[in-house]
Amino acid sequence: MAYYRLTVPVLLLYVFFRDFRPSEPFLTLYLNETKNFTKQEINNMIYPIWSYSQLPIFIFVLAFTDTVKFRPMIWFGALGYVATWVLLVFGKTVLEMQFMQVTYAVGTACEVAYKSYVFVAVPKSEYSKVSLYLSGATFVWSIDVFIFITVTIWICWNIFFRTNLYKSGFRDSSILFCRCSYSLPDI
């Protein structure tokens, strides 16, 4: 179980790149102003899809995490996040935005596999320390992303489309850390 000292940093880097979402607080504004969807379409036809699609995907993830192990489900979630931002940046229709919400539901439902993997890879005596690292890192990264997006919008250096491209790049980088997890011992 000593390999968990390598597993935790790899997963921390994966979470950092996965959770880099500077434009998420401005998603409605982005869909309305940049993508030209009405607020009626956004609130009634696009956003509810995530809620309705997450439950069946979550049941699928829970059922298959035990049979195919954790890493394939982490990959599945990472690919769901990458597909989300590809569709967000390049999608133009309500149907594409609805599919974007389904791929986002895949990513969020697969977070259960990542969190389970952490606690299977770590000895029980280290649970509290590793949990503290993961929660603290997520909190610090959220603050860093908030400062990044606030400063870039404040100095008018950034626009929403460019912010989504940054986010897509970070999400694509999370795939590298999924690949690194395969060099770790299997659990």
Coordinates of C-alpha atoms in Angstrom, one line a residue:
M1 CA 0.0 0.0 0.0
A2 CA 3.0 2.3 0.0
Y3 CA 2.2 3.3 -3.6
Y4 CA -0.6 5.5 -2.4
R5 CA 2.1 8.2 -1.9
L6 CA 2.3 8.3 -5.7
T7 CA -1.4 7.8 -6.3
V8 CA -2.6 10.9 -4.3
P9 CA -0.4 13.5 -6.2
V10 CA -1.5 12.1 -9.6
L11 CA -5.1 12.3 -8.5
L12 CA -4.6 15.8 -7.1
L13 CA -3.2 16.9 -10.5
Y14 CA -6.1 15.2 -12.3
V15 CA -8.6 17.0 -10.1
F16 CA -6.8 20.4 -10.6
F17 CA -7.0 20.1 -14.4
R18 CA -10.5 18.7 -14.3
D19 CA -11.9 21.4 -12.0
F20 CA -10.4 24.4 -13.8
R21 CA -13.7 26.0 -14.7
P22 CA -13.2 29.8 -14.9
S23 CA -16.2 30.5 -17.1
E24 CA -18.8 28.4 -15.2
P25 CA -20.2 31.3 -13.2
F26 CA -20.8 33.1 -16.5
L27 CA -22.3 30.1 -18.3
T28 CA -25.8 31.6 -18.7
L29 CA -24.4 34.9 -19.9
Y30 CA -22.2 33.0 -22.3
L31 CA -25.1 31.0 -23.7
N32 CA -27.3 34.1 -23.9
E33 CA -24.8 36.6 -25.3
T34 CA -22.3 34.6 -27.2
K35 CA -24.3 31.6 -28.4
N36 CA -27.6 33.7 -28.8
F37 CA -29.9 31.4 -26.9
T38 CA -32.9 32.9 -25.2
K39 CA -33.2 32.7 -21.5
Q40 CA -36.4 30.6 -22.0
E41 CA -34.3 28.1 -24.0
I42 CA -31.5 28.1 -21.5
N43 CA -33.7 27.6 -18.4
N44 CA -36.4 25.3 -19.9
M45 CA -34.7 23.3 -22.6
I46 CA -30.9 23.2 -21.8
Y47 CA -30.3 23.2 -18.1
P48 CA -32.9 20.6 -17.0
I49 CA -31.3 17.9 -19.2
W50 CA -28.4 17.6 -16.7
S51 CA -30.7 16.8 -13.8
Y52 CA -32.7 14.3 -15.7
S53 CA -29.8 12.5 -17.3
Q54 CA -27.6 12.3 -14.2
L55 CA -29.6 9.7 -12.4
P56 CA -29.5 6.9 -15.0
I57 CA -25.8 7.6 -15.7
F58 CA -25.1 7.6 -12.0
I59 CA -26.7 4.2 -11.6
F60 CA -24.7 2.9 -14.6
V61 CA -21.5 4.3 -13.0
L62 CA -22.2 2.7 -9.6
A63 CA -23.0 -0.7 -11.3
F64 CA -19.9 -0.8 -13.5
T65 CA -17.3 0.7 -11.1
D66 CA -17.1 -2.5 -9.2
T67 CA -16.9 -4.7 -12.3
V68 CA -14.5 -2.7 -14.5
K69 CA -12.6 -1.1 -11.5
F70 CA -12.1 2.6 -11.0
R71 CA -9.7 3.8 -13.7
P72 CA -12.0 3.1 -16.7
M73 CA -14.8 5.0 -14.9
I74 CA -12.4 7.9 -14.2
W75 CA -11.4 7.9 -17.9
F76 CA -15.1 7.8 -18.8
G77 CA -15.7 10.9 -16.6
A78 CA -12.7 12.8 -18.0
L79 CA -13.9 12.1 -21.6
G80 CA -17.3 13.3 -20.6
Y81 CA -15.9 16.6 -19.3
V82 CA -13.8 17.1 -22.5
A83 CA -16.8 16.4 -24.7
T84 CA -18.8 18.9 -22.6
W85 CA -16.4 21.7 -23.4
V86 CA -15.9 20.8 -27.0
L87 CA -19.7 21.0 -27.4
L88 CA -19.9 24.2 -25.4
V89 CA -17.3 25.9 -27.5
F90 CA -18.4 24.6 -30.9
G91 CA -22.1 23.7 -30.5
K92 CA -24.6 26.0 -32.0
T93 CA -28.1 24.4 -31.6
V94 CA -30.3 23.6 -28.6
L95 CA -29.9 19.9 -29.3
E96 CA -26.1 20.2 -29.2
M97 CA -26.4 22.1 -25.9
Q98 CA -28.7 19.4 -24.5
F99 CA -26.2 16.8 -25.5
M100 CA -23.5 18.9 -23.8
Q101 CA -25.6 18.7 -20.6
V102 CA -25.7 14.9 -20.9
T103 CA -21.9 14.7 -21.3
Y104 CA -21.6 17.0 -18.2
A105 CA -23.8 14.5 -16.3
V106 CA -21.4 11.7 -17.3
G107 CA -18.5 13.7 -15.9
T108 CA -20.2 14.6 -12.7
A109 CA -21.6 11.1 -12.1
C110 CA -18.1 9.6 -12.6
E111 CA -16.7 11.7 -9.7
V112 CA -17.9 8.9 -7.5
A113 CA -15.4 6.6 -9.1
Y114 CA -12.5 9.0 -8.4
K115 CA -13.5 9.5 -4.8
S116 CA -13.9 5.8 -4.3
Y117 CA -10.5 5.1 -5.9
V118 CA -8.8 7.5 -3.5
F119 CA -10.1 5.6 -0.4
V120 CA -9.4 2.2 -1.8
A121 CA -5.8 3.2 -2.6
V122 CA -5.1 4.8 0.7
P123 CA -4.7 2.9 4.0
K124 CA -7.4 3.5 6.6
S125 CA -4.9 5.3 8.9
E126 CA -4.3 7.9 6.2
Y127 CA -8.0 8.6 5.3
S128 CA -8.3 11.8 7.3
K129 CA -5.0 13.3 6.0
V130 CA -5.7 12.4 2.3
S131 CA -9.3 13.7 2.6
L132 CA -7.9 16.9 4.0
Y133 CA -5.4 17.2 1.1
L134 CA -8.1 16.7 -1.5
S135 CA -10.7 19.0 0.1
G136 CA -8.1 21.7 0.8
A137 CA -6.7 21.5 -2.7
T138 CA -10.1 21.7 -4.3
F139 CA -10.9 24.7 -2.2
V140 CA -7.6 26.5 -2.9
W141 CA -8.0 25.8 -6.7
S142 CA -11.5 27.2 -6.7
I143 CA -10.3 30.4 -5.2
D144 CA -7.4 30.6 -7.6
V145 CA -9.8 30.1 -10.6
F146 CA -12.1 32.8 -9.2
I147 CA -9.2 35.3 -8.9
F148 CA -8.0 34.3 -12.4
I149 CA -11.3 34.9 -14.1
T150 CA -12.1 38.1 -12.1
V151 CA -8.8 39.7 -12.9
T152 CA -8.8 38.7 -16.6
I153 CA -12.4 40.0 -17.1
W154 CA -11.6 43.1 -15.0
I155 CA -8.7 44.1 -17.2
C156 CA -10.8 43.3 -20.3
W157 CA -8.1 40.9 -21.4
N158 CA -10.4 37.9 -21.7
I159 CA -13.6 37.2 -23.4
F160 CA -16.0 34.3 -22.7
F161 CA -15.0 32.3 -25.8
R162 CA -11.3 32.5 -24.9
T163 CA -12.1 31.5 -21.3
N164 CA -13.8 28.4 -22.6
L165 CA -10.8 27.6 -24.7
Y166 CA -8.6 27.8 -21.6
K167 CA -11.0 25.5 -19.8
S168 CA -11.0 23.0 -22.7
G169 CA -7.2 23.0 -22.6
F170 CA -7.1 22.3 -18.9
R171 CA -9.8 19.6 -19.3
D172 CA -7.8 18.0 -22.1
S173 CA -4.7 18.0 -19.8
S174 CA -6.7 16.0 -17.2
I175 CA -6.6 13.1 -19.7
L176 CA -2.8 13.0 -19.3
F177 CA -3.2 12.3 -15.6
C178 CA -5.8 9.6 -16.3
R179 CA -3.1 8.0 -18.4
C180 CA -0.6 8.4 -15.6
S181 CA -2.9 6.5 -13.3
Y182 CA -2.4 3.4 -15.4
S183 CA 1.2 3.3 -14.5
L184 CA 0.2 2.9 -10.8
P185 CA -0.4 -0.6 -9.4
D186 CA -3.9 -2.0 -9.9
I187 CA -6.3 -2.1 -7.0

